[in-house]
PDB file of C-alpha atoms in Angstrom:
ATOM      1  CA  MET A 517      46.446  -3.872 -67.021  1.00  0.00           C
ATOM      2  CA  GLY A 518      49.645  -2.234 -65.815  1.00  0.00           C
ATOM      3  CA  THR A 519      51.331  -2.899 -62.496  1.00  0.00           C
ATOM      4  CA  THR A 520      50.729   0.690 -61.348  1.00  0.00           C
ATOM      5  CA  CYS A 521      47.015   0.409 -62.081  1.00  0.00           C
ATOM      6  CA  ILE A 522      46.747  -2.875 -60.147  1.00  0.00           C
ATOM      7  CA  ARG A 523      48.503  -1.301 -57.194  1.00  0.00           C
ATOM      8  CA  ASN A 524      46.124   1.674 -57.248  1.00  0.00           C
ATOM      9  CA  ILE A 525      43.100  -0.636 -57.316  1.00  0.00           C
ATOM     10  CA  GLY A 526      44.573  -2.642 -54.459  1.00  0.00           C
ATOM     11  CA  ARG A 527      45.143   0.483 -52.388  1.00  0.00           C
ATOM     12  CA  THR A 528      41.598   1.666 -53.082  1.00  0.00           C
ATOM     13  CA  LEU A 529      40.128  -1.681 -52.001  1.00  0.00           C
ATOM     14  CA  LEU A 530      42.291  -1.699 -48.870  1.00  0.00           C
ATOM     15  CA  PHE A 531      41.129   1.847 -48.031  1.00  0.00           C
ATOM     16  CA  LEU A 532      37.489   0.878 -48.461  1.00  0.00           C
ATOM     17  CA  ILE A 533      37.907  -2.223 -46.314  1.00  0.00           C
ATOM     18  CA  LEU A 534      39.615  -0.247 -43.549  1.00  0.00           C
ATOM     19  CA  ALA A 535      37.007   2.510 -43.719  1.00  0.00           C
ATOM     20  CA  PHE A 536      34.197  -0.033 -43.423  1.00  0.00           C
ATOM     21  CA  ALA A 537      35.930  -1.790 -40.526  1.00  0.00           C
ATOM     22  CA  LEU A 538      36.457   1.462 -38.621  1.00  0.00           C
ATOM     23  CA  ASN A 539      32.874   2.550 -39.211  1.00  0.00           C
ATOM     24  CA  PHE A 540      31.542  -0.825 -38.102  1.00  0.00           C
ATOM     25  CA  THR A 541      33.672  -0.738 -34.975  1.00  0.00           C
ATOM     26  CA  ARG A 542      32.534   2.770 -34.066  1.00  0.00           C
ATOM     27  CA  PHE A 543      28.827   2.066 -34.386  1.00  0.00           C
ATOM     28  CA  GLN A 544      28.644  -1.531 -33.222  1.00  0.00           C
ATOM     29  CA  CYS A 545      25.929  -2.788 -30.897  1.00  0.00           C
ATOM     30  CA  LEU A 546      26.641  -4.507 -27.610  1.00  0.00           C
ATOM     31  CA  ARG A 547      25.685  -8.092 -28.305  1.00  0.00           C
ATOM     32  CA  PRO A 548      23.681 -10.315 -25.918  1.00  0.00           C
ATOM     33  CA  GLY A 549      26.104 -11.731 -23.369  1.00  0.00           C
ATOM     34  CA  PHE A 550      28.756  -9.128 -24.203  1.00  0.00           C
ATOM     35  CA  VAL A 551      30.022  -7.955 -20.822  1.00  0.00           C
ATOM     36  CA  THR A 552      31.601  -4.549 -20.282  1.00  0.00           C
ATOM     37  CA  ASP A 553      31.183  -1.826 -17.690  1.00  0.00           C
ATOM     38  CA  THR A 554      31.528   1.065 -20.153  1.00  0.00           C
ATOM     39  CA  LEU A 555      29.509   2.332 -23.110  1.00  0.00           C
ATOM     40  CA  MET A 556      31.883   4.053 -25.495  1.00  0.00           C
ATOM     41  CA  GLN A 557      30.952   7.002 -27.668  1.00  0.00           C
ATOM     42  CA  GLY A 558      29.237   5.837 -30.849  1.00  0.00           C
ATOM     43  CA  ASP A 559      28.374   2.371 -29.501  1.00  0.00           C
ATOM     44  CA  TYR A 560      24.797   1.201 -29.007  1.00  0.00           C
ATOM     45  CA  LEU A 561      23.384  -0.676 -26.033  1.00  0.00           C
ATOM     46  CA  THR A 562      20.442  -2.724 -27.275  1.00  0.00           C
ATOM     47  CA  GLU A 563      20.098  -6.334 -26.096  1.00  0.00           C
ATOM     48  CA  GLY A 564      23.433  -6.425 -24.275  1.00  0.00           C
ATOM     49  CA  ASN A 565      24.377  -5.360 -20.768  1.00  0.00           C
ATOM     50  CA  LEU A 566      26.677  -2.997 -19.027  1.00  0.00           C
ATOM     51  CA  THR A 567      27.987  -4.966 -16.047  1.00  0.00           C
ATOM     52  CA  SER A 568      29.924  -3.435 -13.170  1.00  0.00           C
ATOM     53  CA  ARG A 569      33.400  -4.828 -12.521  1.00  0.00           C
ATOM     54  CA  SER A 570      32.136  -6.616  -9.421  1.00  0.00           C
ATOM     55  CA  LYS A 571      29.514  -8.337 -11.645  1.00  0.00           C
ATOM     56  CA  VAL A 572      26.841  -7.213  -9.150  1.00  0.00           C
ATOM     57  CA  PHE A 573      25.060  -4.466 -11.112  1.00  0.00           C
ATOM     58  CA  HIS A 574      23.677  -4.664 -14.652  1.00  0.00           C
ATOM     59  CA  LEU A 575      22.319  -1.926 -16.919  1.00  0.00           C
ATOM     60  CA  SER A 576      20.035  -3.154 -19.680  1.00  0.00           C
ATOM     61  CA  PHE A 577      16.701  -2.879 -21.433  1.00  0.00           C
ATOM     62  CA  PHE A 578      14.324  -5.395 -19.884  1.00  0.00           C
ATOM     63  CA  THR A 579      10.671  -6.326 -19.597  1.00  0.00           C
ATOM     64  CA  PHE A 580       9.131  -6.006 -16.170  1.00  0.00           C
ATOM     65  CA  ASN A 581       5.856  -7.901 -16.493  1.00  0.00           C
ATOM     66  CA  GLY A 582       7.144 -11.091 -18.103  1.00  0.00           C
ATOM     67  CA  PRO A 583       8.440 -12.169 -21.529  1.00  0.00           C
ATOM     68  CA  THR A 584       5.096 -11.551 -23.260  1.00  0.00           C
ATOM     69  CA  SER A 585       5.160  -7.853 -22.423  1.00  0.00           C
ATOM     70  CA  GLU A 586       6.054  -5.571 -25.320  1.00  0.00           C
ATOM     71  CA  ARG A 587       7.004  -2.688 -23.042  1.00  0.00           C
ATOM     72  CA  ILE A 588      10.608  -2.423 -21.911  1.00  0.00           C
ATOM     73  CA  TYR A 589      12.530  -0.236 -19.480  1.00  0.00           C
ATOM     74  CA  LEU A 590      16.125   0.919 -19.219  1.00  0.00           C
ATOM     75  CA  GLY A 591      17.251   0.217 -15.692  1.00  0.00           C
ATOM     76  CA  ILE A 592      19.937  -0.907 -13.287  1.00  0.00           C
ATOM     77  CA  ASN A 593      19.385  -4.291 -11.648  1.00  0.00           C
ATOM     78  CA  TYR A 594      21.104  -6.414  -9.036  1.00  0.00           C
ATOM     79  CA  VAL A 595      20.505  -9.974  -7.872  1.00  0.00           C
ATOM     80  CA  ARG A 596      17.225  -9.248  -6.046  1.00  0.00           C
ATOM     81  CA  GLY A 597      15.600  -6.721  -8.349  1.00  0.00           C
ATOM     82  CA  CYS A 598      15.605  -3.204  -9.726  1.00  0.00           C
ATOM     83  CA  LEU A 599      17.563  -0.267  -8.350  1.00  0.00           C
ATOM     84  CA  TRP A 600      16.915   2.508 -10.831  1.00  0.00           C
ATOM     85  CA  PHE A 601      14.835   3.330 -13.918  1.00  0.00           C
ATOM     86  CA  ALA A 602      15.481   5.881 -16.640  1.00  0.00           C
ATOM     87  CA  ASP A 603      12.099   7.674 -16.558  1.00  0.00           C
ATOM     88  CA  PRO A 604       9.651   4.733 -16.326  1.00  0.00           C
ATOM     89  CA  ASN A 605       6.864   6.942 -17.711  1.00  0.00           C
ATOM     90  CA  ILE A 606       8.481   6.973 -21.176  1.00  0.00           C
ATOM     91  CA  LEU A 607       7.011   4.297 -23.463  1.00  0.00           C
ATOM     92  CA  LEU A 608       9.719   2.043 -24.903  1.00  0.00           C
ATOM     93  CA  LEU A 609       8.954  -1.042 -26.999  1.00  0.00           C
ATOM     94  CA  LYS A 610      10.934  -4.221 -27.570  1.00  0.00           C
ATOM     95  CA  ARG A 611      13.574  -4.110 -30.305  1.00  0.00           C
ATOM     96  CA  GLN A 612      12.883  -0.404 -30.815  1.00  0.00           C
ATOM     97  CA  ALA A 613      15.229   1.230 -28.310  1.00  0.00           C
ATOM     98  CA  LYS A 614      18.986   1.725 -28.096  1.00  0.00           C
ATOM     99  CA  LEU A 615      21.167   3.710 -25.705  1.00  0.00           C
ATOM    100  CA  THR A 616      24.049   5.709 -27.167  1.00  0.00           C
ATOM    101  CA  ILE A 617      26.371   8.709 -26.754  1.00  0.00           C
ATOM    102  CA  ASP A 618      26.823  10.957 -29.784  1.00  0.00           C
ATOM    103  CA  ASP A 619      29.791  13.120 -30.811  1.00  0.00           C
ATOM    104  CA  TYR A 620      28.525  16.012 -28.664  1.00  0.00           C
ATOM    105  CA  GLY A 621      28.263  13.903 -25.510  1.00  0.00           C
ATOM    106  CA  THR A 622      24.478  13.646 -25.679  1.00  0.00           C
ATOM    107  CA  PHE A 623      23.404  10.587 -23.682  1.00  0.00           C
ATOM    108  CA  LYS A 624      20.126   9.374 -25.147  1.00  0.00           C
ATOM    109  CA  ILE A 625      17.768   6.562 -26.079  1.00  0.00           C
ATOM    110  CA  LEU A 626      16.923   6.278 -29.769  1.00  0.00           C
ATOM    111  CA  SER A 627      14.397   4.254 -31.735  1.00  0.00           C
ATOM    112  CA  ASN A 628      15.410   2.032 -34.638  1.00  0.00           C
ATOM    113  CA  ASN A 629      14.938   4.927 -37.046  1.00  0.00           C
ATOM    114  CA  ASP A 630      17.085   7.159 -34.770  1.00  0.00           C
ATOM    115  CA  THR A 631      14.182   9.190 -33.381  1.00  0.00           C
ATOM    116  CA  GLN A 632      15.026  10.542 -29.913  1.00  0.00           C
ATOM    117  CA  LEU A 633      12.881   8.822 -27.298  1.00  0.00           C
ATOM    118  CA  LEU A 634      14.601  10.087 -24.153  1.00  0.00           C
ATOM    119  CA  VAL A 635      17.565  12.409 -23.534  1.00  0.00           C
ATOM    120  CA  LEU A 636      19.383  11.720 -20.281  1.00  0.00           C
ATOM    121  CA  TYR A 637      22.012  14.412 -20.817  1.00  0.00           C
ATOM    122  CA  ALA A 638      22.637  17.110 -23.424  1.00  0.00           C
ATOM    123  CA  SER A 639      25.302  19.806 -23.275  1.00  0.00           C
ATOM    124  CA  ILE A 640      24.321  23.445 -23.699  1.00  0.00           C
ATOM    125  CA  ALA A 641      27.520  24.087 -25.659  1.00  0.00           C
ATOM    126  CA  ALA A 642      27.226  22.754 -29.212  1.00  0.00           C
ATOM    127  CA  GLN A 643      30.749  21.389 -29.501  1.00  0.00           C
ATOM    128  CA  LYS A 644      32.171  17.915 -29.912  1.00  0.00           C
ATOM    129  CA  ILE A 645      33.630  16.208 -26.848  1.00  0.00           C
ATOM    130  CA  ASN A 646      34.931  12.774 -25.879  1.00  0.00           C
ATOM    131  CA  ALA A 647      32.589  11.004 -23.454  1.00  0.00           C
ATOM    132  CA  SER A 648      31.805   7.537 -22.117  1.00  0.00           C
ATOM    133  CA  ALA A 649      29.348   6.038 -19.594  1.00  0.00           C
ATOM    134  CA  THR A 650      30.453   3.566 -16.913  1.00  0.00           C
ATOM    135  CA  LEU A 651      28.432   1.469 -14.478  1.00  0.00           C
ATOM    136  CA  LEU A 652      30.327   1.636 -11.179  1.00  0.00           C
ATOM    137  CA  ASP A 653      30.484  -0.909  -8.372  1.00  0.00           C
ATOM    138  CA  THR A 654      28.335   1.446  -6.270  1.00  0.00           C
ATOM    139  CA  GLY A 655      25.424   0.971  -8.686  1.00  0.00           C
ATOM    140  CA  ASN A 656      25.916   4.490 -10.054  1.00  0.00           C
ATOM    141  CA  LEU A 657      25.832   5.010 -13.826  1.00  0.00           C
ATOM    142  CA  VAL A 658      28.213   7.872 -14.628  1.00  0.00           C
ATOM    143  CA  LEU A 659      28.664   9.813 -17.890  1.00  0.00           C
ATOM    144  CA  ARG A 660      32.116  11.435 -17.971  1.00  0.00           C
ATOM    145  CA  GLU A 661      33.965  13.721 -20.313  1.00  0.00           C
ATOM    146  CA  MET A 662      37.308  12.181 -21.242  1.00  0.00           C
ATOM    147  CA  ASP A 663      40.554  13.761 -22.392  1.00  0.00           C
ATOM    148  CA  THR A 664      42.611  12.542 -25.347  1.00  0.00           C
ATOM    149  CA  ASP A 665      44.581  10.180 -23.080  1.00  0.00           C
ATOM    150  CA  GLY A 666      41.415   8.454 -21.878  1.00  0.00           C
ATOM    151  CA  ASN A 667      41.406  10.052 -18.432  1.00  0.00           C
ATOM    152  CA  ALA A 668      38.203  11.399 -16.906  1.00  0.00           C
ATOM    153  CA  LYS A 669      37.934  15.205 -16.925  1.00  0.00           C
ATOM    154  CA  GLN A 670      34.557  15.752 -15.277  1.00  0.00           C
ATOM    155  CA  ILE A 671      31.241  14.084 -14.512  1.00  0.00           C
ATOM    156  CA  LEU A 672      28.548  15.265 -16.911  1.00  0.00           C
ATOM    157  CA  TRP A 673      25.635  13.204 -15.563  1.00  0.00           C
ATOM    158  CA  GLN A 674      25.037  10.397 -13.070  1.00  0.00           C
ATOM    159  CA  SER A 675      22.063   8.233 -12.153  1.00  0.00           C
ATOM    160  CA  TYR A 676      22.596   9.045  -8.445  1.00  0.00           C
ATOM    161  CA  ASP A 677      21.306  12.549  -9.229  1.00  0.00           C
ATOM    162  CA  TYR A 678      18.033  11.111 -10.545  1.00  0.00           C
ATOM    163  CA  PRO A 679      16.792   8.692  -7.863  1.00  0.00           C
ATOM    164  CA  THR A 680      13.583   6.799  -8.438  1.00  0.00           C
ATOM    165  CA  PHE A 681      12.269   4.700  -5.537  1.00  0.00           C
ATOM    166  CA  LEU A 682      15.515   3.680  -3.763  1.00  0.00           C
ATOM    167  CA  LEU A 683      18.039   5.703  -1.773  1.00  0.00           C
ATOM    168  CA  LEU A 684      21.549   4.225  -1.672  1.00  0.00           C
ATOM    169  CA  PRO A 685      24.548   5.245   0.461  1.00  0.00           C
ATOM    170  CA  GLY A 686      26.129   8.257  -1.230  1.00  0.00           C
ATOM    171  CA  MET A 687      22.878   9.468  -2.799  1.00  0.00           C
ATOM    172  CA  LYS A 688      21.304  12.767  -1.761  1.00  0.00           C
ATOM    173  CA  LEU A 689      17.824  13.624  -0.537  1.00  0.00           C
ATOM    174  CA  GLY A 690      17.393  17.379  -0.847  1.00  0.00           C
ATOM    175  CA  PHE A 691      17.824  20.063  -3.482  1.00  0.00           C
ATOM    176  CA  ASN A 692      20.399  21.969  -5.496  1.00  0.00           C
ATOM    177  CA  LYS A 693      20.047  25.694  -4.866  1.00  0.00           C
ATOM    178  CA  ARG A 694      21.767  26.708  -8.103  1.00  0.00           C
ATOM    179  CA  THR A 695      19.976  24.438 -10.572  1.00  0.00           C
ATOM    180  CA  GLY A 696      16.700  23.932  -8.706  1.00  0.00           C
ATOM    181  CA  GLN A 697      17.096  20.161  -8.968  1.00  0.00           C
ATOM    182  CA  ASN A 698      15.222  18.192  -6.301  1.00  0.00           C
ATOM    183  CA  TRP A 699      16.588  14.842  -5.109  1.00  0.00           C
ATOM    184  CA  SER A 700      13.612  12.803  -3.937  1.00  0.00           C
ATOM    185  CA  LEU A 701      12.117   9.307  -4.037  1.00  0.00           C
ATOM    186  CA  THR A 702       8.847   8.498  -5.777  1.00  0.00           C
ATOM    187  CA  SER A 703       6.862   5.309  -5.264  1.00  0.00           C
ATOM    188  CA  TRP A 704       5.710   3.017  -8.052  1.00  0.00           C
ATOM    189  CA  THR A 705       2.067   3.098  -9.135  1.00  0.00           C
ATOM    190  CA  SER A 706       1.740  -0.527  -7.963  1.00  0.00           C
ATOM    191  CA  LYS A 707       3.920  -3.582  -7.349  1.00  0.00           C
ATOM    192  CA  THR A 708       3.822  -4.425 -11.060  1.00  0.00           C
ATOM    193  CA  ILE A 709       3.761  -0.922 -12.578  1.00  0.00           C
ATOM    194  CA  PRO A 710       6.988   1.058 -11.988  1.00  0.00           C
ATOM    195  CA  SER A 711       5.671   4.359 -13.334  1.00  0.00           C
ATOM    196  CA  LYS A 712       5.515   7.223 -10.836  1.00  0.00           C
ATOM    197  CA  GLY A 713       3.007   6.692  -8.037  1.00  0.00           C
ATOM    198  CA  SER A 714       1.331   8.749  -5.313  1.00  0.00           C
ATOM    199  CA  PHE A 715       4.036   9.009  -2.648  1.00  0.00           C
ATOM    200  CA  THR A 716       7.145  11.160  -2.581  1.00  0.00           C
ATOM    201  CA  LEU A 717       9.928  11.158   0.010  1.00  0.00           C
ATOM    202  CA  ARG A 718      11.894  14.382   0.124  1.00  0.00           C
ATOM    203  CA  ALA A 719      13.551  16.963   2.321  1.00  0.00           C
ATOM    204  CA  ASP A 720      11.283  19.751   3.521  1.00  0.00           C
ATOM    205  CA  GLN A 721      12.610  23.056   2.229  1.00  0.00           C
ATOM    206  CA  ASN A 722      11.022  24.978   5.121  1.00  0.00           C
ATOM    207  CA  ASN A 723      12.144  23.146   8.255  1.00  0.00           C
ATOM    208  CA  MET A 724      14.350  20.388   6.824  1.00  0.00           C
ATOM    209  CA  GLN A 725      12.371  17.379   7.986  1.00  0.00           C
ATOM    210  CA  LEU A 726      12.346  14.131   6.063  1.00  0.00           C
ATOM    211  CA  ILE A 727       8.758  13.616   4.918  1.00  0.00           C
ATOM    212  CA  ILE A 728       6.470  11.524   2.756  1.00  0.00           C
ATOM    213  CA  LEU A 729       3.847  13.461   0.817  1.00  0.00           C
ATOM    214  CA  TRP A 730       0.639  12.400  -0.867  1.00  0.00           C
ATOM    215  CA  HIS A 731       0.463  13.050  -4.583  1.00  0.00           C
ATOM    216  CA  ASP A 732      -1.810  16.001  -3.802  1.00  0.00           C
ATOM    217  CA  ASN A 733       0.848  17.364  -1.400  1.00  0.00           C
ATOM    218  CA  ASN A 734      -0.952  16.470   1.806  1.00  0.00           C
ATOM    219  CA  LEU A 735       1.520  15.682   4.575  1.00  0.00           C
ATOM    220  CA  TYR A 736       1.473  11.932   5.267  1.00  0.00           C
ATOM    221  CA  TRP A 737       4.423  11.311   7.582  1.00  0.00           C
ATOM    222  CA  SER A 738       7.127  13.415   9.220  1.00  0.00           C
ATOM    223  CA  SER A 739      10.459  12.149  10.507  1.00  0.00           C
ATOM    224  CA  GLY A 740      11.016  14.896  13.062  1.00  0.00           C
ATOM    225  CA  PRO A 741      14.322  16.792  13.291  1.00  0.00           C
ATOM    226  CA  LEU A 742      17.685  15.101  12.836  1.00  0.00           C
ATOM    227  CA  ILE A 743      19.371  14.454  16.207  1.00  0.00           C
ATOM    228  CA  ASN A 744      22.802  12.817  16.450  1.00  0.00           C
ATOM    229  CA  GLY A 745      22.460  11.080  13.099  1.00  0.00           C
ATOM    230  CA  SER A 746      18.934   9.741  13.526  1.00  0.00           C
ATOM    231  CA  PHE A 747      15.311  10.834  13.216  1.00  0.00           C
ATOM    232  CA  PRO A 748      12.909  10.285  16.156  1.00  0.00           C
ATOM    233  CA  ASN A 749      10.110   8.911  13.956  1.00  0.00           C
ATOM    234  CA  LEU A 750      12.288   6.715  11.759  1.00  0.00           C
ATOM    235  CA  LYS A 751      12.658   3.153  12.996  1.00  0.00           C
ATOM    236  CA  THR A 752      15.706   1.107  11.978  1.00  0.00           C
ATOM    237  CA  HIS A 753      16.131  -2.635  12.221  1.00  0.00           C
ATOM    238  CA  SER A 754      17.691  -3.669  15.521  1.00  0.00           C
ATOM    239  CA  ASP A 755      20.790  -5.047  13.797  1.00  0.00           C
ATOM    240  CA  ASN A 756      21.327  -1.977  11.613  1.00  0.00           C
ATOM    241  CA  ASN A 757      23.391   1.053  12.548  1.00  0.00           C
ATOM    242  CA  VAL A 758      22.120   3.717  10.137  1.00  0.00           C
ATOM    243  CA  TYR A 759      23.502   7.238  10.367  1.00  0.00           C
ATOM    244  CA  PHE A 760      22.034  10.235   8.554  1.00  0.00           C
ATOM    245  CA  SER A 761      24.040  13.373   7.873  1.00  0.00           C
ATOM    246  CA  PHE A 762      22.907  16.838   6.865  1.00  0.00           C
ATOM    247  CA  VAL A 763      24.755  19.224   4.544  1.00  0.00           C
ATOM    248  CA  SER A 764      23.721  22.789   3.723  1.00  0.00           C
ATOM    249  CA  ASN A 765      25.785  25.398   1.906  1.00  0.00           C
ATOM    250  CA  GLU A 766      25.357  28.038  -0.782  1.00  0.00           C
ATOM    251  CA  ASN A 767      25.048  25.367  -3.490  1.00  0.00           C
ATOM    252  CA  GLU A 768      22.945  22.588  -2.024  1.00  0.00           C
ATOM    253  CA  THR A 769      21.025  21.278   0.963  1.00  0.00           C
ATOM    254  CA  TYR A 770      20.576  17.551   1.451  1.00  0.00           C
ATOM    255  CA  PHE A 771      20.471  14.475   3.680  1.00  0.00           C
ATOM    256  CA  SER A 772      22.428  11.300   3.012  1.00  0.00           C
ATOM    257  CA  TYR A 773      23.016   8.147   5.009  1.00  0.00           C
ATOM    258  CA  ASN A 774      25.504   5.383   5.615  1.00  0.00           C
ATOM    259  CA  SER A 775      25.347   2.126   7.532  1.00  0.00           C
ATOM    260  CA  SER A 776      27.998   0.482   9.653  1.00  0.00           C
ATOM    261  CA  SER A 777      26.222  -2.861   9.373  1.00  0.00           C
ATOM    262  CA  PRO A 778      27.708  -5.179   6.762  1.00  0.00           C
ATOM    263  CA  SER A 779      25.483  -5.738   3.740  1.00  0.00           C
ATOM    264  CA  THR A 780      25.380  -8.602   1.302  1.00  0.00           C
ATOM    265  CA  TRP A 781      23.794  -8.592  -2.107  1.00  0.00           C
ATOM    266  CA  ASN A 782      20.962 -10.676  -0.646  1.00  0.00           C
ATOM    267  CA  ASP A 783      20.460  -7.996   2.024  1.00  0.00           C
ATOM    268  CA  PHE A 784      21.328  -4.886   0.082  1.00  0.00           C
ATOM    269  CA  ASP A 785      22.014  -1.519   1.703  1.00  0.00           C
ATOM    270  CA  PHE A 786      19.155   0.787   0.677  1.00  0.00           C
ATOM    271  CA  VAL A 787      16.123   2.742   1.822  1.00  0.00           C
ATOM    272  CA  GLY A 788      13.089   2.094  -0.380  1.00  0.00           C
ATOM    273  CA  LEU A 789       9.644   3.669  -0.823  1.00  0.00           C
ATOM    274  CA  ASP A 790       6.861   1.262  -1.801  1.00  0.00           C
ATOM    275  CA  PRO A 791       3.516   1.983  -3.568  1.00  0.00           C
ATOM    276  CA  ARG A 792       1.678   2.108  -0.214  1.00  0.00           C
ATOM    277  CA  GLY A 793       3.870   4.907   1.126  1.00  0.00           C
ATOM    278  CA  GLN A 794       5.885   2.613   3.391  1.00  0.00           C
ATOM    279  CA  LEU A 795       9.658   2.793   3.885  1.00  0.00           C
ATOM    280  CA  TYR A 796      11.587  -0.462   3.877  1.00  0.00           C
ATOM    281  CA  GLY A 797      15.152  -1.715   3.713  1.00  0.00           C
ATOM    282  CA  ARG A 798      17.525  -0.236   6.303  1.00  0.00           C
ATOM    283  CA  VAL A 799      14.627   1.663   7.906  1.00  0.00           C
ATOM    284  CA  VAL A 800      10.957   0.856   8.491  1.00  0.00           C
ATOM    285  CA  VAL A 801       7.963   3.199   8.431  1.00  0.00           C
ATOM    286  CA  SER A 802       4.335   2.214   7.981  1.00  0.00           C
ATOM    287  CA  CYS A 803       1.210   4.315   8.487  1.00  0.00           C
ATOM    288  CA  SER A 804      -1.014   1.272   8.118  1.00  0.00           C
ATOM    289  CA  LYS A 805      -3.414   0.526  10.980  1.00  0.00           C
ATOM    290  CA  ASP A 806      -2.064  -3.026  10.919  1.00  0.00           C
ATOM    291  CA  ASN A 807       1.323  -1.800  12.248  1.00  0.00           C
ATOM    292  CA  PRO A 808       0.617   0.693  15.065  1.00  0.00           C
ATOM    293  CA  ALA A 809       4.186   0.319  16.383  1.00  0.00           C
ATOM    294  CA  LEU A 810       5.436   1.875  13.141  1.00  0.00           C
ATOM    295  CA  ASN A 811       2.945   4.767  13.036  1.00  0.00           C
ATOM    296  CA  LYS A 812       5.086   7.329  14.825  1.00  0.00           C
ATOM    297  CA  GLY A 813       5.155  10.528  12.776  1.00  0.00           C
ATOM    298  CA  CYS A 814       2.124   9.587  10.658  1.00  0.00           C
ATOM    299  CA  VAL A 815      -0.411  12.339   9.975  1.00  0.00           C
ATOM    300  CA  SER A 816      -4.168  11.640  10.068  1.00  0.00           C
ATOM    301  CA  GLN A 817      -5.714  11.971   6.638  1.00  0.00           C
ATOM    302  CA  SER A 818      -9.032  13.635   5.825  1.00  0.00           C
ATOM    303  CA  PHE A 819     -10.852  12.115   2.882  1.00  0.00           C
ATOM    304  CA  PRO A 820     -13.652  13.447   0.672  1.00  0.00           C
ATOM    305  CA  THR A 821     -17.115  12.601   2.000  1.00  0.00           C
ATOM    306  CA  CYS A 822     -17.785   9.996  -0.703  1.00  0.00           C
ATOM    307  CA  ARG A 823     -14.522   8.216   0.011  1.00  0.00           C
ATOM    308  CA  HIS A 824     -15.049   8.422   3.775  1.00  0.00           C
ATOM    309  CA  ARG A 825     -18.431   6.693   3.406  1.00  0.00           C
ATOM    310  CA  MET A 826     -16.846   3.963   1.292  1.00  0.00           C
ATOM    311  CA  LEU A 827     -14.158   3.379   3.933  1.00  0.00           C
ATOM    312  CA  VAL A 828     -16.790   3.193   6.676  1.00  0.00           C
ATOM    313  CA  TYR A 829     -18.767   0.684   4.595  1.00  0.00           C
ATOM    314  CA  GLN A 830     -15.665  -1.444   3.950  1.00  0.00           C
ATOM    315  CA  GLU A 831     -14.755  -1.442   7.650  1.00  0.00           C
ATOM    316  CA  ARG A 832     -18.308  -2.490   8.572  1.00  0.00           C
ATOM    317  CA  GLU A 833     -18.200  -5.364   6.055  1.00  0.00           C
ATOM    318  CA  LYS A 834     -14.843  -6.536   7.454  1.00  0.00           C
ATOM    319  CA  ARG A 835     -16.327  -6.689  10.967  1.00  0.00           C
ATOM    320  CA  LYS A 836     -19.343  -8.669   9.693  1.00  0.00           C
ATOM    321  CA  ALA A 837     -17.046 -11.139   7.932  1.00  0.00           C
ATOM    322  CA  SER A 838     -14.934 -11.622  11.070  1.00  0.00           C
ATOM    323  CA  VAL A 839     -18.082 -12.341  13.140  1.00  0.00           C
ATOM    324  CA  ILE A 840     -19.325 -14.909  10.609  1.00  0.00           C
ATOM    325  CA  HIS A 841     -15.983 -16.722  10.609  1.00  0.00           C
TER     326      HIS A 841
END
């Protein structure tokens, strides 16, 4: 075999090796324990984590009801629990889901056979762009279009625009007048089931009060009007200085809040909505009869006759039990 032929074979092998290496690098998975704050275009997040630079926030697929559960969720966690879920009503199974960004900037969850399970963001324009997703130290997951030098051009999507059950400083509670998007909180079904429950906290589009609604849109609690950064029916902890602000212009109308009280990751700065329709965290609201001091702004509920009778029966049985004991 001639020298020229050997050289050609060598060049061909080198080309194939380089091509394989580049392809492998472009479509690699984030391995368990592999720590980065950014998902690059073409990479897959499967069993790994995106971890914010402060090491406080983590984005990953995880089971919620213990290691034996086959159902998983994509969510952002911190030391004491969950902050955000990517549509908890979508069924995802272990070892069958991966998060990625394609050549067109589509931010999506795929199955092992590349079937689309959930699309977080998709551009209307069918053209290739450079994009990456970064988990920030604020707990916000941000998808950004990047220029050729690696600098951010614009935000395409962010988790702050899709709140679930927690409101963080910098997040909005209101609506976008141009897109029709509504920023609201929705409770879990129960303490162990994070799918959407019965209660919704949102801004009232008619008189701009902060309210909790039943799932059938019956008014449950009203905050009253915003006065000097606070709501008359919204109780804050005595050691918390929570200030709400209101913004309304031609594009959007929303409330947001900030707190001057220092927060630690064991006492995180948030306002949460629980499955019972109670607010907790930096503020406290409860319409339970067990907490009359927190009932301000609660609206009496009228129940169907059959349910009313059941409640009367349960109350009667409670009184009998208390007499016996």
